Coordinates of C-alpha atoms in Angstrom, one line a residue:
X1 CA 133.5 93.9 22.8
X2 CA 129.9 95.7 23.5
X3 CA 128.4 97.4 20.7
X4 CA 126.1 100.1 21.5
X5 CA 124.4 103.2 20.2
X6 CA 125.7 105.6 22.6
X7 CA 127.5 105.4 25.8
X8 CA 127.2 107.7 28.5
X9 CA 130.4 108.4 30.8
X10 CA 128.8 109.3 34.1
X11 CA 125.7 108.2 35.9
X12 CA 124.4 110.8 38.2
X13 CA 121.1 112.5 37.9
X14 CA 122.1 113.9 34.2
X15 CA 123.7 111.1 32.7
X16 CA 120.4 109.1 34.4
X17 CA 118.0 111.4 32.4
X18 CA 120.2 111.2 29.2
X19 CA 119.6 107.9 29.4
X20 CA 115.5 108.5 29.0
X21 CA 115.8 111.1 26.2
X22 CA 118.0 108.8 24.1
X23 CA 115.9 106.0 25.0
X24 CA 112.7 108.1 23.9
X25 CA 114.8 108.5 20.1
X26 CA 115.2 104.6 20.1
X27 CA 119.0 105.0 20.7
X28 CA 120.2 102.1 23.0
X29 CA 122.8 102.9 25.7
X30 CA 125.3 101.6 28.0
X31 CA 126.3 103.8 31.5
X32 CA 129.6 103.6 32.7
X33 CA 130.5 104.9 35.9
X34 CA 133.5 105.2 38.1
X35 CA 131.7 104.7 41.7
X36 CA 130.3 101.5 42.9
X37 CA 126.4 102.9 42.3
X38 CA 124.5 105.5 40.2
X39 CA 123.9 108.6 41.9
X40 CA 127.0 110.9 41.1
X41 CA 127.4 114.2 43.7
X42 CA 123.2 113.3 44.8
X43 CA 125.2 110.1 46.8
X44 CA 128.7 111.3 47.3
X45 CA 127.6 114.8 48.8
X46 CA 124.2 114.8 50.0
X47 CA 122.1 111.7 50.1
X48 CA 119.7 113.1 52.7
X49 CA 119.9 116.2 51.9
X50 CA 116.6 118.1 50.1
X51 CA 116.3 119.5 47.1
X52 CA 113.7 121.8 46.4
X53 CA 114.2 122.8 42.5
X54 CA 113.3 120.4 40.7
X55 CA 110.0 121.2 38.8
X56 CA 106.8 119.7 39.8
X57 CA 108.9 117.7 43.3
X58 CA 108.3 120.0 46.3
X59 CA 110.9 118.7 47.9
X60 CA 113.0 115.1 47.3
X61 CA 116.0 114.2 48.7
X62 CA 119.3 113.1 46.7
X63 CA 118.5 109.7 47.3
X64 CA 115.0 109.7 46.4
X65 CA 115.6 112.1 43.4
X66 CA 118.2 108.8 42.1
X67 CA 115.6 105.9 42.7
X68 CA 112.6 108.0 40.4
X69 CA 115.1 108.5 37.8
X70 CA 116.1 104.9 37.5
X71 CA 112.7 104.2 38.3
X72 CA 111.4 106.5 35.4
X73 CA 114.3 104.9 33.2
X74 CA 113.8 101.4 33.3
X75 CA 111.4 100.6 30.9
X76 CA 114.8 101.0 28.4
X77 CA 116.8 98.7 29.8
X78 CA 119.9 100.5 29.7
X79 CA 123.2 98.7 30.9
X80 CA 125.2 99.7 33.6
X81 CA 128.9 99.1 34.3
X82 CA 129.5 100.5 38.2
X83 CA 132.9 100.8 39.3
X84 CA 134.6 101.1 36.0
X85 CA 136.6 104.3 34.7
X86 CA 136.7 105.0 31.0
X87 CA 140.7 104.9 30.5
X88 CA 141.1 104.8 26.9
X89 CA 138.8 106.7 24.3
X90 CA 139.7 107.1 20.2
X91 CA 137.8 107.3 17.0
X92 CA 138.1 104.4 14.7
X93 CA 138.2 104.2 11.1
X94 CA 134.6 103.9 10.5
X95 CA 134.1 106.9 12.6
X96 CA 132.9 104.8 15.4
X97 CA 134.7 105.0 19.0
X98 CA 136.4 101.9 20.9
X99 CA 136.4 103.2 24.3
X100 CA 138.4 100.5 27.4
X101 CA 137.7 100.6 31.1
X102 CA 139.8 99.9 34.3
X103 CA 138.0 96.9 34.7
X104 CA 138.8 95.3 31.1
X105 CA 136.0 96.2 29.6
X106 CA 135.8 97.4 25.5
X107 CA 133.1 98.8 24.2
X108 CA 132.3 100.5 20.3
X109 CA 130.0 103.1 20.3
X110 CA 128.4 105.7 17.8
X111 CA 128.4 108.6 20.1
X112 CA 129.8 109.3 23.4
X113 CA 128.3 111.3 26.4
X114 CA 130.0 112.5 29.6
X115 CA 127.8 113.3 31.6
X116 CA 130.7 113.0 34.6
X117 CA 129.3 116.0 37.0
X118 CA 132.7 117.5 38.4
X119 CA 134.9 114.3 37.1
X120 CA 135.7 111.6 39.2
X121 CA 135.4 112.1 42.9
X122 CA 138.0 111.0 45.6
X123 CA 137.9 111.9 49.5
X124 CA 140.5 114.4 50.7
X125 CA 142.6 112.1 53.0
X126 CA 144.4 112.5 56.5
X127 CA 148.4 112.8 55.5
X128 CA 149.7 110.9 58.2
X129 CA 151.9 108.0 57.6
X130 CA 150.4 105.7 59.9
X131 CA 146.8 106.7 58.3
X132 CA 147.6 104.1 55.1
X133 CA 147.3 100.6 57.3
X134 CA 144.1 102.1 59.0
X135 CA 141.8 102.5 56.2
X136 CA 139.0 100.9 55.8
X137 CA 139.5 99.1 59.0
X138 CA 139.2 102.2 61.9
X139 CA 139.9 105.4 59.3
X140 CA 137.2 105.7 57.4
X141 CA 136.5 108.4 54.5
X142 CA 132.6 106.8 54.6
X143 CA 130.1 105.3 56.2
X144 CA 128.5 102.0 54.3
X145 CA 127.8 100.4 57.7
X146 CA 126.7 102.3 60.8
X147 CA 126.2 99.0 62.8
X148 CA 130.0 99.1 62.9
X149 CA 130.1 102.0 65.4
X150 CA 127.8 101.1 67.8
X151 CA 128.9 101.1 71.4
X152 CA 132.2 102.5 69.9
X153 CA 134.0 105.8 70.5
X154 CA 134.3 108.0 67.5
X155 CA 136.2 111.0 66.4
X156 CA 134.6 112.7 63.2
X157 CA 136.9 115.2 61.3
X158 CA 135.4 117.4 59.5
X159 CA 132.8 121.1 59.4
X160 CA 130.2 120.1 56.3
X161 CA 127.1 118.5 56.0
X162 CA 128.8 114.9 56.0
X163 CA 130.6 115.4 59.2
X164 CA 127.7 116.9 60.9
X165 CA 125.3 114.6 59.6
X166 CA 126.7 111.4 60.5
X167 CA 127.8 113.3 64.3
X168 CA 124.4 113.7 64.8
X169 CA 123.3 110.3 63.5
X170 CA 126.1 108.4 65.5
X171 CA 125.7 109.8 68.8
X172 CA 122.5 107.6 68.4
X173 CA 124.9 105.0 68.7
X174 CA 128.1 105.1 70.1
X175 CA 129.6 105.2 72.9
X176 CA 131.0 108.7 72.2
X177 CA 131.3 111.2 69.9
X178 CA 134.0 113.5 69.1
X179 CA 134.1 116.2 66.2
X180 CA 137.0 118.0 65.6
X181 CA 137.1 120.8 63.4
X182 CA 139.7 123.1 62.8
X183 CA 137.4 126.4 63.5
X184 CA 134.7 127.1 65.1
X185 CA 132.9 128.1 61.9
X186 CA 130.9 125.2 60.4
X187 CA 129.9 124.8 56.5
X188 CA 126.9 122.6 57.3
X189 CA 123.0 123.2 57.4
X190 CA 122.6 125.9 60.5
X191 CA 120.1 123.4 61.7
X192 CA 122.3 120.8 61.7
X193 CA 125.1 122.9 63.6
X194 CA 122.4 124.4 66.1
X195 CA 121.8 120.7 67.1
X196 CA 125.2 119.6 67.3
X197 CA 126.1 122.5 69.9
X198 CA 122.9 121.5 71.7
X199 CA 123.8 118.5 72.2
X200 CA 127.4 119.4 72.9
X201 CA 126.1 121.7 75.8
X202 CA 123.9 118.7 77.2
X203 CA 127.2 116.3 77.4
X204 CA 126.2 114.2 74.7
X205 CA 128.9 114.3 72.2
X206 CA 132.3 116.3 72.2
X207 CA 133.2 119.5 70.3
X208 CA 137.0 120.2 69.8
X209 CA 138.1 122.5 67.5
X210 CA 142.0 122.2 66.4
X211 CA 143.6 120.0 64.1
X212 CA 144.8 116.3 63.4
X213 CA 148.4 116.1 64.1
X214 CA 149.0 112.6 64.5
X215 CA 147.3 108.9 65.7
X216 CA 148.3 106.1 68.4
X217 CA 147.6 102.7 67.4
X218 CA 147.8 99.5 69.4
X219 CA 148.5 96.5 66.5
X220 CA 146.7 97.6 63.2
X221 CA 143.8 99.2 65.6
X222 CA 142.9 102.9 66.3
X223 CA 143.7 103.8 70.0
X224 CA 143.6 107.6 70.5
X225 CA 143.5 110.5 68.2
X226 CA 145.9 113.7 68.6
X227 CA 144.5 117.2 68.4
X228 CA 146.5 120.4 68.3
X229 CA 144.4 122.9 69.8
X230 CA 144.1 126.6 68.9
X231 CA 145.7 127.2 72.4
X232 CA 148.6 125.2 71.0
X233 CA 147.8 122.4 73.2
X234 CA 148.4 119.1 72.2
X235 CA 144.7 117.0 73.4
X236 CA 144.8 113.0 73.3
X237 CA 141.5 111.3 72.4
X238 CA 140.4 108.1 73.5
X239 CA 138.9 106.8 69.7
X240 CA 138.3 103.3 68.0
X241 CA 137.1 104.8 65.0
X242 CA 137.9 108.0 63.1
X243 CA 135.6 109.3 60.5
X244 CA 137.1 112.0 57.9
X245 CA 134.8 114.0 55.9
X246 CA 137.1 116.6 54.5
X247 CA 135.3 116.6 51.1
X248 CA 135.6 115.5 47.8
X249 CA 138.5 116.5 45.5
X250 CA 137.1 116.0 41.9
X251 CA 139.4 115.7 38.9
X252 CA 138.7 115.2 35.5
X253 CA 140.9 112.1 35.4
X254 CA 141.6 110.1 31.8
X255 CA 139.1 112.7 30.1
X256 CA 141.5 115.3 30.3
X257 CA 143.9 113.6 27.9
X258 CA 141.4 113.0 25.2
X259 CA 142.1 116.4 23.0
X260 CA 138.9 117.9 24.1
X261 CA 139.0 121.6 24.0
X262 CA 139.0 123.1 27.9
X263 CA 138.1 126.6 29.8
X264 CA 139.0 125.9 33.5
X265 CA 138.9 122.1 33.7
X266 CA 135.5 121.9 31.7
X267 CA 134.4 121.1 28.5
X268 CA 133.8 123.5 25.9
X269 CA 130.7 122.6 24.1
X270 CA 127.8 124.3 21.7
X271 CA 125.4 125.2 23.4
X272 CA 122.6 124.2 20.4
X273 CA 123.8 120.5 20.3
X274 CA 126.3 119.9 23.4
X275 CA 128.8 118.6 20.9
X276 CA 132.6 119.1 22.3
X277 CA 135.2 120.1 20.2
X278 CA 135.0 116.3 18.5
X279 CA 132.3 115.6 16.5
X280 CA 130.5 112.3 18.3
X281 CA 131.6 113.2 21.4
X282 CA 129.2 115.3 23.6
X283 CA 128.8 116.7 27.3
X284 CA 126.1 117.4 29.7
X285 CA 125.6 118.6 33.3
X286 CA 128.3 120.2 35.5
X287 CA 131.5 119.3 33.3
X288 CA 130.4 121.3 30.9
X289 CA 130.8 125.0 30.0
X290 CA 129.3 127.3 27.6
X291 CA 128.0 130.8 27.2
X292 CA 125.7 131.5 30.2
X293 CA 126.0 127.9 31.5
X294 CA 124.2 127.4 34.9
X295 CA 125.4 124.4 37.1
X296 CA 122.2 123.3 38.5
X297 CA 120.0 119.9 37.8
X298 CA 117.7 121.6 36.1
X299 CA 119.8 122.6 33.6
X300 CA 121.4 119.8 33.3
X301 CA 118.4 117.7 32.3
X302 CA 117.3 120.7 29.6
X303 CA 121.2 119.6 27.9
X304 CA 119.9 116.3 28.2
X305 CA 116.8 116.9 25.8
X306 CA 119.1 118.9 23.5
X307 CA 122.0 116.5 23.8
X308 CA 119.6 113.5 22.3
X309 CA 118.1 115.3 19.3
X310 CA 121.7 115.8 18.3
X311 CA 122.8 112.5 19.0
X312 CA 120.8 111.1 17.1
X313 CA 120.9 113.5 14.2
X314 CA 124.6 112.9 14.4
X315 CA 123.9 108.9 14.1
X316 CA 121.4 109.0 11.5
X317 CA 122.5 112.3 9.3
X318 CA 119.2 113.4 7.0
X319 CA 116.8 111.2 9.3
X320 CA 113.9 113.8 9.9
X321 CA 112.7 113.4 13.8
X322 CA 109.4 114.6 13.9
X323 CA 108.6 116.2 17.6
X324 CA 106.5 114.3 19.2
X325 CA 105.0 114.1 22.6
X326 CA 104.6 111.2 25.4
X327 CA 101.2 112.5 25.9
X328 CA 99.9 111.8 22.6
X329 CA 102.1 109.9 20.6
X330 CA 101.7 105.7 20.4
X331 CA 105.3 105.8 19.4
X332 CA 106.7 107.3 22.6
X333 CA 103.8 105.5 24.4
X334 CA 105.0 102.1 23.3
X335 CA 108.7 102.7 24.0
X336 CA 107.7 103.9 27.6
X337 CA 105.7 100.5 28.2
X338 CA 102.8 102.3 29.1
X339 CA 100.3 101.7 25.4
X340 CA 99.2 98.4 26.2
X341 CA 98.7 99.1 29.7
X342 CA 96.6 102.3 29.0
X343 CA 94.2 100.3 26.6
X344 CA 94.0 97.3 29.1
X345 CA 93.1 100.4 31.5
X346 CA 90.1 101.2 29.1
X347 CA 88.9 98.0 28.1
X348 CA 88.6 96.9 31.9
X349 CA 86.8 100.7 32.7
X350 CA 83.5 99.8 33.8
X351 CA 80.7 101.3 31.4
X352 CA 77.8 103.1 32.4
X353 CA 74.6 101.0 32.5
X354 CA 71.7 102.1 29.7
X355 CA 68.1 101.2 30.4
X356 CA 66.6 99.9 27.8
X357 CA 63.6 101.8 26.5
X358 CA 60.3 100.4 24.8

């Protein structure tokens, strides 16, 4: 069993900075998170995407916006456990929580965060029957090696910012490139759709705007992809790899089940603490909802700040927590790492030279 402080369920760009404030209280933490990486919707949705609101960061991409928070979080040593999903959660006797994951793992903690964004993500799939025995091999709901499609000839499904992205990236590559999209109306970056006709109009990839009806195999490989047409047509295509990118269908998974109090699939928490409806058990970012709630990073990092003060006030009840600030306070300083390194800094300063006088 792993004993802990706090553990936070989620590890996207919240549940990363909840890790610093805690860490800032001297509250140890372990991250547990149902995808194979940190990141949350910053990796699943847009990677290379900018963002442009996060204060004092003209402009960072999802990606980039990830690494500086585990970057900026490291000096705490938190613990992660990637590709695990919290299954089992209750309150034992001494008030503390034994929470179990799909992977086997149990922990006992003080207080529990989500910090789970939307809940746990999984792609929309193709409903074909002969889809199942493809995936993975030439269906794919993700790219985690472009290598694999070069020289190839690809069909991407799809009319968002994953679908057009990786069109435009693959046609770099591959043999050919098909996207098929059920309208002609894209959800993507107008950029990114301005480019794809361009280069649609030049013959360099394929547009073809109808709908997957079926697939022809030869053995367990892709062969050809069938498209009904708006005209009703039925149009084979010639494809050894088909990319979907239909989205991500989030669901709040096991954390429904744990007699949280809900409004619409969210948690209901207080806005002055980010407590839920069970004491010890607390929520920040997107999966929660409140008067006036806002579902943007930004916010999400202010619940953060909140969040922590109450954690801890809820793990040490009549502990006074001073305010303090990382600027100034030798506290903070030393739990960031950076104390010793700013008095080395002035030790090695080179001093001005005096001439002596008579």
């Amino acid at each position: 069993m792993i004993s802990c402080d706090t553990i936070i369920i989620g590890a996207g760009p919240v549940g990363l900075f909840q890790v610093f404030e805690l860490g800032l209280l001297g509250l140890n933490t372990h991250v547990v998170d149902s995808m194979p990486h940190a990141g949350g919707q910053c990796i699943e949705l847009y990677p290379d995407k900018p963002i442009y609101d996060i204060p004092a960061v003209p402009a960072c991409s999802g990606r980039e916006l990830v690494e500086r928070l585990q970057q900026q979080i490291r000096p705490f040593a938190p613990q992660f456990h990637l590709g695990h999903t919290v299954t089992a959660l209750e309150r034992m006797q001494d008030g503390r929580f034994r929470l179990q994951t799909s992977g086997g793992l149990v922990f006992d903690a003080g207080a529990v965060i989500i910090a789970g964004g939307l809940g746990a993500f999984a792609p929309r799939t193709l409903n074909l029957p002969e889809a199942a025995p493809l995936v993975g091999h030439t269906l794919h709901y993700k790219v985690t090696r472009p290598a694999l499609f070069d020289d190839q000839d690809i069909v991407i499904a799809g009319g968002g910012d994953a679908a057009l992205d990786w069109a435009l990236t693959l046609v770099e590559r591959a043999r050919s490139v098909v996207l098929v999209h059920r309208s002609s109306t894209f959800r993507a970056a107008p950029a990114s759709v301005a480019r794809m006709q361009a280069l649609c109009d030049e013959g360099c990839m394929q547009f073809c705007e109808g709908d997957i009806i079926g697939m022809e195999t030869i053995g367990d490989a892709l062969a050809q992809v069938r498209v009904r047409t708006r005209s009703g047509m039925v149009q084979r295509i010639e494809a050894s790899h088909l990319l979907v990118f239909w989205g991500m269908h989030p669901a709040l998974g096991p954390i429904a089940e744990w007699g949280l109090a809900l409004e619409r699939q969210q948690l209901v928490v207080d806005p002055a603490t980010f407590q839920t409806s069970v004491a010890g058990i607390f929520a920040v970012g997107d999966i929660n909802t409140y008067p006036g709630k806002k579902k943007l990073i930004l916010s999400g990092f202010h619940e953060s700040a909140l969040c922590a003060f109450a954690v801890h006030a809820y793990l040490h009840p009549g502990d006074k927590v001073n305010l303090q600030y990382t600027t100034t306070s030798p506290a903070l300083q030393r739990r960031l790492g950076v104390r010793d390194a700013e008095r080395d800094a002035v030790v090695a300063e080179p001093q001005p030279r005096v001439a002596a006088t008579a």
